[in-house]
Amino acid sequence: PECQYRARLRIGYLLWEVRESDVLYSLIAGLLQEHARQTDPPQVRVYTLTRRPPPESLTFPKNSLVTFVSFSGVGGKEAAQVIRREKTEVLLDLTTYGELSGAHILQHLPSPVQVGFLGYPGPKLAPFINSSLWDRYTQPPELVERRVWGGERLVYSSISSMPSSHV
């Protein structure tokens, strides 16, 4: 007999914070609205590294499966344990490099699929990032084919990931 139960995909977005004036606000708002419109929407967790609550203007339908979790004051290992306990299957790192980075969490491998996205338009070359989301403008495929990136899988987006008036 065919199994009737299909578990919902669990997606997590790791970011510093969500502010209305941010480019990231537009990105995350669009992603979350798109998830809410899907027939079988995933469970979504937005993990922030600050205490600042999400803007009130960031609203979703009542049936939305979006939850905001703050890791302010929480160590990387403890945050990774929370993400692992929530069974997040895909974790997209929307932080930058430097002091605003989520690397202190990602290095503990909280999710089976960890995708690097913002901060640097190229491979992350970190052993705890197994995929990177790119676009054809910042990393043309003909250049990428000539390079070796270790075990990091390169995934192309159909839109540009870098805000620019030149694209």
CSV table of N, CA and C in Angstrom, one decimal:
chain,number,residue,atom,x,y,z
A,1,PRO,N,0.8,-1.2,0.0
A,1,PRO,CA,0.0,0.0,0.0
A,1,PRO,C,0.9,1.3,0.0
A,2,GLU,N,0.4,2.3,-0.6
A,2,GLU,CA,1.1,3.5,-0.7
A,2,GLU,C,0.9,4.3,0.5
A,3,CYS,N,2.0,4.9,1.0
A,3,CYS,CA,1.9,5.7,2.2
A,3,CYS,C,1.1,7.0,2.0
A,4,GLN,N,0.2,7.3,2.8
A,4,GLN,CA,-0.6,8.5,2.7
A,4,GLN,C,0.0,9.7,3.3
A,5,TYR,N,0.9,9.5,4.3
A,5,TYR,CA,1.5,10.6,5.0
A,5,TYR,C,2.8,11.1,4.3
A,6,ARG,N,2.8,12.4,4.2
A,6,ARG,CA,4.0,13.0,3.7
A,6,ARG,C,4.4,14.2,4.6
A,7,ALA,N,5.6,14.1,5.2
A,7,ALA,CA,6.1,15.1,6.1
A,7,ALA,C,6.3,16.4,5.4
A,8,ARG,N,6.0,17.5,6.1
A,8,ARG,CA,6.3,18.8,5.6
A,8,ARG,C,7.8,19.1,5.6
A,9,LEU,N,8.3,19.8,4.6
A,9,LEU,CA,9.7,20.2,4.5
A,9,LEU,C,9.9,21.3,5.6
A,10,ARG,N,11.0,21.2,6.3
A,10,ARG,CA,11.3,22.2,7.3
A,10,ARG,C,12.5,23.0,6.8
A,11,ILE,N,12.2,24.3,6.6
A,11,ILE,CA,13.2,25.2,6.1
A,11,ILE,C,13.6,26.3,7.2
A,12,GLY,N,14.8,26.6,7.3
A,12,GLY,CA,15.2,27.6,8.3
A,12,GLY,C,16.0,28.7,7.6
A,13,TYR,N,15.8,29.9,7.9
A,13,TYR,CA,16.6,31.1,7.4
A,13,TYR,C,17.3,31.7,8.6
A,14,LEU,N,18.6,31.7,8.5
A,14,LEU,CA,19.5,32.3,9.6
A,14,LEU,C,19.9,33.7,9.2
A,15,LEU,N,19.5,34.7,10.0
A,15,LEU,CA,19.9,36.0,9.6
A,15,LEU,C,20.1,36.9,10.9
A,16,TRP,N,20.8,38.0,10.7
A,16,TRP,CA,21.2,38.8,11.8
A,16,TRP,C,19.9,39.4,12.4
A,17,GLU,N,19.1,40.1,11.6
A,17,GLU,CA,17.8,40.7,12.1
A,17,GLU,C,17.0,41.1,10.8
A,18,VAL,N,15.8,41.4,11.0
A,18,VAL,CA,14.9,41.8,9.9
A,18,VAL,C,14.5,43.3,10.2
A,19,ARG,N,14.9,44.2,9.4
A,19,ARG,CA,14.5,45.6,9.5
A,19,ARG,C,13.8,46.0,8.2
A,20,GLU,N,12.8,46.9,8.4
A,20,GLU,CA,12.1,47.3,7.2
A,20,GLU,C,12.9,48.0,6.2
A,21,SER,N,13.9,48.7,6.6
A,21,SER,CA,14.8,49.5,5.7
A,21,SER,C,15.8,48.6,4.9
A,22,ASP,N,15.8,47.4,5.2
A,22,ASP,CA,16.8,46.5,4.7
A,22,ASP,C,16.4,45.9,3.3
A,23,VAL,N,17.5,45.6,2.5
A,23,VAL,CA,17.2,44.8,1.3
A,23,VAL,C,16.8,43.4,1.7
A,24,LEU,N,17.4,42.9,2.8
A,24,LEU,CA,17.1,41.6,3.3
A,24,LEU,C,15.6,41.5,3.7
A,25,TYR,N,15.0,42.6,4.2
A,25,TYR,CA,13.6,42.6,4.5
A,25,TYR,C,12.7,42.2,3.3
A,26,SER,N,13.0,42.9,2.1
A,26,SER,CA,12.3,42.6,0.9
A,26,SER,C,12.5,41.1,0.5
A,27,LEU,N,13.7,40.6,0.6
A,27,LEU,CA,14.0,39.3,0.2
A,27,LEU,C,13.2,38.3,1.1
A,28,ILE,N,13.4,38.4,2.4
A,28,ILE,CA,12.7,37.5,3.3
A,28,ILE,C,11.2,37.6,3.3
A,29,ALA,N,10.7,38.8,3.1
A,29,ALA,CA,9.2,39.0,3.0
A,29,ALA,C,8.7,38.3,1.8
A,30,GLY,N,9.4,38.4,0.7
A,30,GLY,CA,9.0,37.8,-0.6
A,30,GLY,C,9.1,36.3,-0.5
A,31,LEU,N,10.1,35.7,0.1
A,31,LEU,CA,10.3,34.3,0.3
A,31,LEU,C,9.1,33.7,1.2
A,32,LEU,N,8.9,34.4,2.3
A,32,LEU,CA,7.9,33.9,3.2
A,32,LEU,C,6.5,34.0,2.6
A,33,GLN,N,6.2,35.0,1.9
A,33,GLN,CA,4.9,35.1,1.2
A,33,GLN,C,4.7,34.0,0.2
A,34,GLU,N,5.8,33.7,-0.5
A,34,GLU,CA,5.8,32.7,-1.6
A,34,GLU,C,5.5,31.3,-0.9
A,35,HIS,N,6.2,31.1,0.2
A,35,HIS,CA,6.0,29.8,1.0
A,35,HIS,C,4.5,29.7,1.4
A,36,ALA,N,3.9,30.8,1.8
A,36,ALA,CA,2.5,30.8,2.3
A,36,ALA,C,1.5,30.5,1.2
A,37,ARG,N,1.9,30.9,0.0
A,37,ARG,CA,1.0,30.7,-1.2
A,37,ARG,C,1.0,29.2,-1.7
A,38,GLN,N,2.0,28.4,-1.3
A,38,GLN,CA,2.1,27.1,-1.8
A,38,GLN,C,1.0,26.2,-1.3
A,39,THR,N,0.6,25.2,-2.1
A,39,THR,CA,-0.4,24.3,-1.8
A,39,THR,C,0.0,23.5,-0.5
A,40,ASP,N,1.2,23.1,-0.5
A,40,ASP,CA,1.7,22.3,0.7
A,40,ASP,C,2.9,23.1,1.3
A,41,PRO,N,2.6,24.2,2.0
A,41,PRO,CA,3.7,25.1,2.4
A,41,PRO,C,4.6,24.4,3.4
A,42,PRO,N,5.9,24.7,3.4
A,42,PRO,CA,6.9,24.1,4.3
A,42,PRO,C,6.7,24.8,5.7
A,43,GLN,N,7.2,24.1,6.7
A,43,GLN,CA,7.4,24.8,8.0
A,43,GLN,C,8.6,25.6,7.9
A,44,VAL,N,8.5,26.9,8.3
A,44,VAL,CA,9.6,27.8,8.1
A,44,VAL,C,9.9,28.4,9.5
A,45,ARG,N,11.2,28.4,9.8
A,45,ARG,CA,11.7,29.1,11.0
A,45,ARG,C,12.7,30.2,10.5
A,46,VAL,N,12.5,31.3,11.1
A,46,VAL,CA,13.4,32.4,10.8
A,46,VAL,C,14.2,32.6,12.1
A,47,TYR,N,15.5,32.3,12.0
A,47,TYR,CA,16.4,32.3,13.2
A,47,TYR,C,17.2,33.6,13.1
A,48,THR,N,17.0,34.5,14.1
A,48,THR,CA,17.7,35.8,14.1
A,48,THR,C,18.7,35.8,15.3
A,49,LEU,N,19.8,36.6,15.1
A,49,LEU,CA,20.9,36.6,16.1
A,49,LEU,C,20.7,37.8,17.0
A,50,THR,N,19.6,38.6,16.9
A,50,THR,CA,19.3,39.7,17.8
A,50,THR,C,18.0,39.5,18.4
A,51,ARG,N,17.7,40.3,19.4
A,51,ARG,CA,16.4,40.3,20.1
A,51,ARG,C,15.3,41.1,19.4
A,52,ARG,N,15.7,41.9,18.5
A,52,ARG,CA,14.8,42.8,17.8
A,52,ARG,C,13.7,41.9,17.1
A,53,PRO,N,12.4,42.2,17.5
A,53,PRO,CA,11.3,41.4,16.9
A,53,PRO,C,11.1,41.8,15.4
A,54,PRO,N,10.5,40.9,14.6
A,54,PRO,CA,10.3,41.2,13.2
A,54,PRO,C,9.4,42.5,13.1
A,55,PRO,N,9.5,43.3,12.1
A,55,PRO,CA,8.6,44.4,11.9
A,55,PRO,C,7.2,44.0,11.9
A,56,GLU,N,6.3,44.9,12.4
A,56,GLU,CA,4.9,44.6,12.4
A,56,GLU,C,4.3,44.4,11.0
A,57,SER,N,5.0,45.1,10.0
A,57,SER,CA,4.5,45.1,8.7
A,57,SER,C,4.7,43.7,8.0
A,58,LEU,N,5.5,42.9,8.6
A,58,LEU,CA,5.8,41.6,8.1
A,58,LEU,C,4.7,40.6,8.6
A,59,THR,N,3.6,40.5,7.8
A,59,THR,CA,2.5,39.7,8.3
A,59,THR,C,2.3,38.6,7.3
A,60,PHE,N,1.6,37.5,7.7
A,60,PHE,CA,1.3,36.4,6.9
A,60,PHE,C,-0.1,35.9,7.2
A,61,PRO,N,-0.6,35.1,6.3
A,61,PRO,CA,-1.9,34.5,6.5
A,61,PRO,C,-1.9,33.7,7.8
A,62,LYS,N,-3.1,33.5,8.4
A,62,LYS,CA,-3.2,32.8,9.6
A,62,LYS,C,-2.8,31.4,9.5
A,63,ASN,N,-2.9,30.8,8.3
A,63,ASN,CA,-2.5,29.4,8.1
A,63,ASN,C,-1.0,29.2,7.8
A,64,SER,N,-0.3,30.3,7.9
A,64,SER,CA,1.2,30.3,7.6
A,64,SER,C,1.9,29.5,8.7
A,65,LEU,N,2.9,28.8,8.3
A,65,LEU,CA,3.7,28.0,9.2
A,65,LEU,C,5.1,28.7,9.5
A,66,VAL,N,5.1,30.0,9.7
A,66,VAL,CA,6.3,30.7,9.9
A,66,VAL,C,6.5,31.1,11.4
A,67,THR,N,7.6,30.8,11.9
A,67,THR,CA,8.0,31.0,13.3
A,67,THR,C,9.3,31.8,13.4
A,68,PHE,N,9.3,32.8,14.2
A,68,PHE,CA,10.6,33.6,14.4
A,68,PHE,C,11.2,33.1,15.7
A,69,VAL,N,12.5,32.9,15.7
A,69,VAL,CA,13.2,32.4,16.9
A,69,VAL,C,14.5,33.3,17.0
A,70,SER,N,14.7,33.9,18.2
A,70,SER,CA,15.8,34.7,18.5
A,70,SER,C,16.9,33.9,19.2
A,71,PHE,N,18.1,34.0,18.7
A,71,PHE,CA,19.3,33.4,19.3
A,71,PHE,C,20.2,34.4,20.0
A,72,SER,N,19.6,35.5,20.4
A,72,SER,CA,20.4,36.6,21.1
A,72,SER,C,20.9,36.0,22.4
A,73,GLY,N,22.2,36.2,22.6
A,73,GLY,CA,22.7,35.7,23.9
A,73,GLY,C,22.9,34.2,24.0
A,74,VAL,N,22.6,33.5,22.9
A,74,VAL,CA,22.7,32.0,22.9
A,74,VAL,C,24.0,31.6,22.2
A,75,GLY,N,24.8,30.7,22.7
A,75,GLY,CA,26.0,30.2,22.1
A,75,GLY,C,25.7,29.4,20.8
A,76,GLY,N,26.7,29.3,20.0
A,76,GLY,CA,26.6,28.6,18.7
A,76,GLY,C,26.1,27.1,18.9
A,77,LYS,N,26.7,26.5,19.8
A,77,LYS,CA,26.4,25.0,20.0
A,77,LYS,C,25.0,24.9,20.5
A,78,GLU,N,24.5,25.7,21.4
A,78,GLU,CA,23.1,25.7,21.9
A,78,GLU,C,22.1,26.0,20.8
A,79,ALA,N,22.5,27.0,20.0
A,79,ALA,CA,21.6,27.4,18.9
A,79,ALA,C,21.5,26.2,17.9
A,80,ALA,N,22.6,25.6,17.6
A,80,ALA,CA,22.6,24.4,16.7
A,80,ALA,C,21.8,23.3,17.2
A,81,GLN,N,21.8,23.1,18.5
A,81,GLN,CA,21.0,22.0,19.2
A,81,GLN,C,19.5,22.3,19.0
A,82,VAL,N,19.1,23.6,19.1
A,82,VAL,CA,17.7,24.0,18.9
A,82,VAL,C,17.3,23.7,17.5
A,83,ILE,N,18.1,24.1,16.5
A,83,ILE,CA,17.8,23.9,15.1
A,83,ILE,C,17.7,22.4,14.8
A,84,ARG,N,18.6,21.6,15.3
A,84,ARG,CA,18.6,20.2,15.1
A,84,ARG,C,17.3,19.5,15.8
A,85,ARG,N,17.0,20.0,17.0
A,85,ARG,CA,15.8,19.5,17.7
A,85,ARG,C,14.5,19.7,16.9
A,86,GLU,N,14.5,20.9,16.2
A,86,GLU,CA,13.3,21.3,15.4
A,86,GLU,C,13.3,20.5,14.0
A,87,LYS,N,14.4,19.7,13.8
A,87,LYS,CA,14.5,18.9,12.6
A,87,LYS,C,14.4,19.8,11.3
A,88,THR,N,15.1,20.9,11.4
A,88,THR,CA,15.3,21.8,10.2
A,88,THR,C,16.1,21.0,9.2
A,89,GLU,N,15.5,20.8,8.0
A,89,GLU,CA,16.2,20.0,6.9
A,89,GLU,C,17.1,20.8,6.0
A,90,VAL,N,16.7,22.1,5.8
A,90,VAL,CA,17.5,23.0,4.9
A,90,VAL,C,17.6,24.3,5.7
A,91,LEU,N,18.9,24.7,5.8
A,91,LEU,CA,19.2,25.9,6.6
A,91,LEU,C,19.9,26.9,5.6
A,92,LEU,N,19.3,28.0,5.3
A,92,LEU,CA,19.9,29.0,4.4
A,92,LEU,C,20.6,30.1,5.3
A,93,ASP,N,21.9,30.3,5.1
A,93,ASP,CA,22.6,31.3,5.9
A,93,ASP,C,22.5,32.6,5.1
A,94,LEU,N,21.7,33.6,5.7
A,94,LEU,CA,21.5,34.9,5.1
A,94,LEU,C,22.3,35.9,5.9
A,95,THR,N,23.3,35.5,6.7
A,95,THR,CA,24.1,36.4,7.4
A,95,THR,C,25.3,36.8,6.5
A,96,THR,N,26.1,37.7,7.0
A,96,THR,CA,27.3,38.1,6.3
A,96,THR,C,28.5,37.5,6.9
A,97,TYR,N,29.7,37.7,6.4
A,97,TYR,CA,30.9,37.3,7.1
A,97,TYR,C,31.4,38.4,8.0
A,98,GLY,N,32.1,38.0,9.0
A,98,GLY,CA,32.6,38.9,10.0
A,98,GLY,C,31.8,38.7,11.3
A,99,GLU,N,31.7,39.8,12.1
A,99,GLU,CA,31.1,39.7,13.4
A,99,GLU,C,29.6,39.4,13.3
A,100,LEU,N,29.0,39.6,12.2
A,100,LEU,CA,27.5,39.4,12.0
A,100,LEU,C,27.3,38.0,11.4
A,101,SER,N,28.2,37.1,11.5
A,101,SER,CA,28.1,35.8,10.8
A,101,SER,C,27.4,34.8,11.7
A,102,GLY,N,26.8,33.8,11.0
A,102,GLY,CA,26.2,32.7,11.7
A,102,GLY,C,27.1,31.5,11.7
A,103,ALA,N,28.4,31.7,11.4
A,103,ALA,CA,29.3,30.5,11.3
A,103,ALA,C,29.4,29.8,12.6
A,104,HIS,N,29.3,30.6,13.7
A,104,HIS,CA,29.4,30.0,15.1
A,104,HIS,C,28.3,29.0,15.3
A,105,ILE,N,27.2,29.1,14.6
A,105,ILE,CA,26.1,28.1,14.7
A,105,ILE,C,26.3,27.0,13.6
A,106,LEU,N,26.6,27.4,12.4
A,106,LEU,CA,26.7,26.5,11.3
A,106,LEU,C,27.8,25.4,11.5
A,107,GLN,N,28.9,25.8,12.1
A,107,GLN,CA,30.0,24.9,12.3
A,107,GLN,C,29.6,23.7,13.1
A,108,HIS,N,28.5,23.7,13.8
A,108,HIS,CA,28.0,22.6,14.6
A,108,HIS,C,27.1,21.7,13.8
A,109,LEU,N,26.9,22.0,12.5
A,109,LEU,CA,26.1,21.2,11.6
A,109,LEU,C,24.7,20.9,12.1
A,110,PRO,N,23.9,22.0,12.3
A,110,PRO,CA,22.6,21.8,12.8
A,110,PRO,C,21.6,21.2,11.8
A,111,SER,N,21.9,21.3,10.5
A,111,SER,CA,21.0,20.8,9.5
A,111,SER,C,21.7,20.0,8.5
A,112,PRO,N,21.1,19.0,7.9
A,112,PRO,CA,21.7,18.2,6.9
A,112,PRO,C,22.1,18.9,5.6
A,113,VAL,N,21.3,20.0,5.2
A,113,VAL,CA,21.7,20.8,4.1
A,113,VAL,C,21.8,22.2,4.6
A,114,GLN,N,23.0,22.8,4.4
A,114,GLN,CA,23.3,24.1,4.9
A,114,GLN,C,23.8,24.9,3.6
A,115,VAL,N,23.0,26.0,3.3
A,115,VAL,CA,23.3,26.7,2.1
A,115,VAL,C,23.8,28.1,2.4
A,116,GLY,N,24.9,28.5,1.8
A,116,GLY,CA,25.5,29.8,1.9
A,116,GLY,C,24.8,30.7,0.9
A,117,PHE,N,24.5,31.9,1.2
A,117,PHE,CA,23.8,32.8,0.2
A,117,PHE,C,24.4,34.2,0.2
A,118,LEU,N,24.3,34.9,1.3
A,118,LEU,CA,24.7,36.3,1.2
A,118,LEU,C,26.1,36.5,1.8
A,119,GLY,N,26.6,37.7,1.7
A,119,GLY,CA,27.9,38.0,2.3
A,119,GLY,C,29.1,38.0,1.3
A,120,TYR,N,29.1,37.1,0.4
A,120,TYR,CA,30.2,36.9,-0.6
A,120,TYR,C,29.6,36.2,-1.8
A,121,PRO,N,29.7,36.8,-3.0
A,121,PRO,CA,29.2,36.2,-4.2
A,121,PRO,C,30.1,35.1,-4.8
A,122,GLY,N,30.3,34.1,-4.0
A,122,GLY,CA,31.1,33.0,-4.5
A,122,GLY,C,31.1,31.9,-3.5
A,123,PRO,N,31.9,30.9,-3.7
A,123,PRO,CA,31.8,29.7,-2.8
A,123,PRO,C,32.3,30.1,-1.4
A,124,LYS,N,31.7,29.5,-0.4
A,124,LYS,CA,32.1,29.9,1.0
A,124,LYS,C,33.3,29.1,1.4
A,125,LEU,N,33.6,28.0,0.8
A,125,LEU,CA,34.8,27.2,1.1
A,125,LEU,C,34.9,26.9,2.6
A,126,ALA,N,33.8,26.7,3.3
A,126,ALA,CA,33.8,26.3,4.7
A,126,ALA,C,33.3,24.9,4.7
A,127,PRO,N,33.9,24.0,5.5
A,127,PRO,CA,33.5,22.6,5.6
A,127,PRO,C,32.1,22.4,6.0
A,128,PHE,N,31.5,23.4,6.7
A,128,PHE,CA,30.1,23.2,7.2
A,128,PHE,C,29.1,23.7,6.2
A,129,ILE,N,29.5,24.3,5.1
A,129,ILE,CA,28.5,24.7,4.1
A,129,ILE,C,28.6,23.7,2.9
A,130,ASN,N,27.5,23.0,2.7
A,130,ASN,CA,27.6,22.0,1.6
A,130,ASN,C,26.9,22.5,0.3
A,131,SER,N,26.3,23.6,0.3
A,131,SER,CA,25.8,24.2,-1.0
A,131,SER,C,25.9,25.7,-0.9
A,132,SER,N,26.0,26.4,-2.1
A,132,SER,CA,25.9,27.8,-2.2
A,132,SER,C,24.9,28.2,-3.3
A,133,LEU,N,24.1,29.2,-3.0
A,133,LEU,CA,23.2,29.7,-4.0
A,133,LEU,C,23.8,30.9,-4.8
A,134,TRP,N,23.9,30.7,-6.1
A,134,TRP,CA,24.5,31.7,-6.9
A,134,TRP,C,23.6,32.2,-8.0
A,135,ASP,N,24.0,33.1,-8.8
A,135,ASP,CA,23.3,33.5,-10.0
A,135,ASP,C,24.3,33.6,-11.1
A,136,ARG,N,23.7,33.7,-12.3
A,136,ARG,CA,24.6,33.6,-13.5
A,136,ARG,C,25.3,35.0,-13.8
A,137,TYR,N,24.9,36.0,-13.1
A,137,TYR,CA,25.5,37.3,-13.2
A,137,TYR,C,26.8,37.4,-12.4
A,138,THR,N,26.7,37.0,-11.1
A,138,THR,CA,27.9,37.2,-10.2
A,138,THR,C,28.9,36.0,-10.4
A,139,GLN,N,28.4,34.9,-10.8
A,139,GLN,CA,29.3,33.7,-11.1
A,139,GLN,C,28.9,33.0,-12.4
A,140,PRO,N,29.4,33.5,-13.5
A,140,PRO,CA,29.0,32.9,-14.8
A,140,PRO,C,29.4,31.4,-14.8
A,141,PRO,N,28.6,30.5,-15.3
A,141,PRO,CA,28.9,29.1,-15.3
A,141,PRO,C,30.2,28.8,-16.1
A,142,GLU,N,30.5,29.5,-17.1
A,142,GLU,CA,31.7,29.2,-17.9
A,142,GLU,C,33.0,29.4,-17.0
A,143,LEU,N,32.9,30.3,-16.0
A,143,LEU,CA,34.0,30.5,-15.1
A,143,LEU,C,34.1,29.5,-14.0
A,144,VAL,N,32.9,29.1,-13.6
A,144,VAL,CA,32.8,28.1,-12.5
A,144,VAL,C,33.3,26.8,-12.9
A,145,GLU,N,33.0,26.4,-14.1
A,145,GLU,CA,33.4,25.0,-14.6
A,145,GLU,C,34.9,24.8,-14.5
A,146,ARG,N,35.7,25.8,-14.6
A,146,ARG,CA,37.1,25.7,-14.6
A,146,ARG,C,37.7,25.6,-13.1
A,147,ARG,N,36.9,25.8,-12.1
A,147,ARG,CA,37.4,25.8,-10.8
A,147,ARG,C,36.9,24.6,-10.0
A,148,VAL,N,37.7,24.2,-9.0
A,148,VAL,CA,37.3,23.1,-8.1
A,148,VAL,C,36.9,23.7,-6.7
A,149,TRP,N,35.7,23.3,-6.2
A,149,TRP,CA,35.2,23.9,-5.0
A,149,TRP,C,35.1,22.9,-3.9
A,150,GLY,N,35.9,21.9,-3.9
A,150,GLY,CA,35.7,20.9,-2.8
A,150,GLY,C,34.4,20.2,-2.9
A,151,GLY,N,33.8,20.0,-1.8
A,151,GLY,CA,32.5,19.3,-1.7
A,151,GLY,C,31.3,20.2,-1.8
A,152,GLU,N,31.5,21.5,-2.0
A,152,GLU,CA,30.4,22.5,-2.0
A,152,GLU,C,29.6,22.4,-3.3
A,153,ARG,N,28.3,22.2,-3.2
A,153,ARG,CA,27.5,22.1,-4.4
A,153,ARG,C,27.0,23.5,-4.8
A,154,LEU,N,27.2,23.8,-6.0
A,154,LEU,CA,26.8,25.2,-6.5
A,154,LEU,C,25.4,25.1,-7.1
A,155,VAL,N,24.5,25.9,-6.6
A,155,VAL,CA,23.1,25.9,-7.0
A,155,VAL,C,22.8,27.2,-7.6
A,156,TYR,N,22.3,27.3,-8.9
A,156,TYR,CA,22.0,28.5,-9.5
A,156,TYR,C,20.6,29.0,-9.3
A,157,SER,N,20.4,30.2,-9.1
A,157,SER,CA,19.1,30.9,-9.0
A,157,SER,C,18.7,31.4,-10.3
A,158,SER,N,17.5,31.5,-10.6
A,158,SER,CA,17.0,32.1,-11.9
A,158,SER,C,17.0,33.6,-11.9
A,159,ILE,N,17.2,34.2,-10.8
A,159,ILE,CA,17.3,35.7,-10.6
A,159,ILE,C,18.6,36.1,-10.0
A,160,SER,N,18.9,37.3,-10.2
A,160,SER,CA,20.2,37.8,-9.6
A,160,SER,C,20.1,37.9,-8.1
A,161,SER,N,21.2,37.5,-7.4
A,161,SER,CA,21.2,37.5,-6.0
A,161,SER,C,21.8,38.8,-5.4
A,162,MET,N,22.3,39.6,-6.3
A,162,MET,CA,23.0,40.9,-5.9
A,162,MET,C,22.2,42.1,-6.4
A,163,PRO,N,21.8,42.9,-5.5
A,163,PRO,CA,21.1,44.1,-6.0
A,163,PRO,C,22.0,45.0,-6.8
A,164,SER,N,21.6,45.4,-8.0
A,164,SER,CA,22.5,46.2,-8.9
A,164,SER,C,21.6,46.8,-9.9
A,165,SER,N,22.0,48.0,-10.3
A,165,SER,CA,21.3,48.7,-11.5
A,165,SER,C,22.0,48.3,-12.8
A,166,HIS,N,23.0,47.4,-12.7
A,166,HIS,CA,23.7,47.1,-13.9
A,166,HIS,C,23.3,45.7,-14.5
A,167,VAL,N,22.4,45.0,-13.8
A,167,VAL,CA,22.0,43.7,-14.3
A,167,VAL,C,20.7,43.8,-15.0
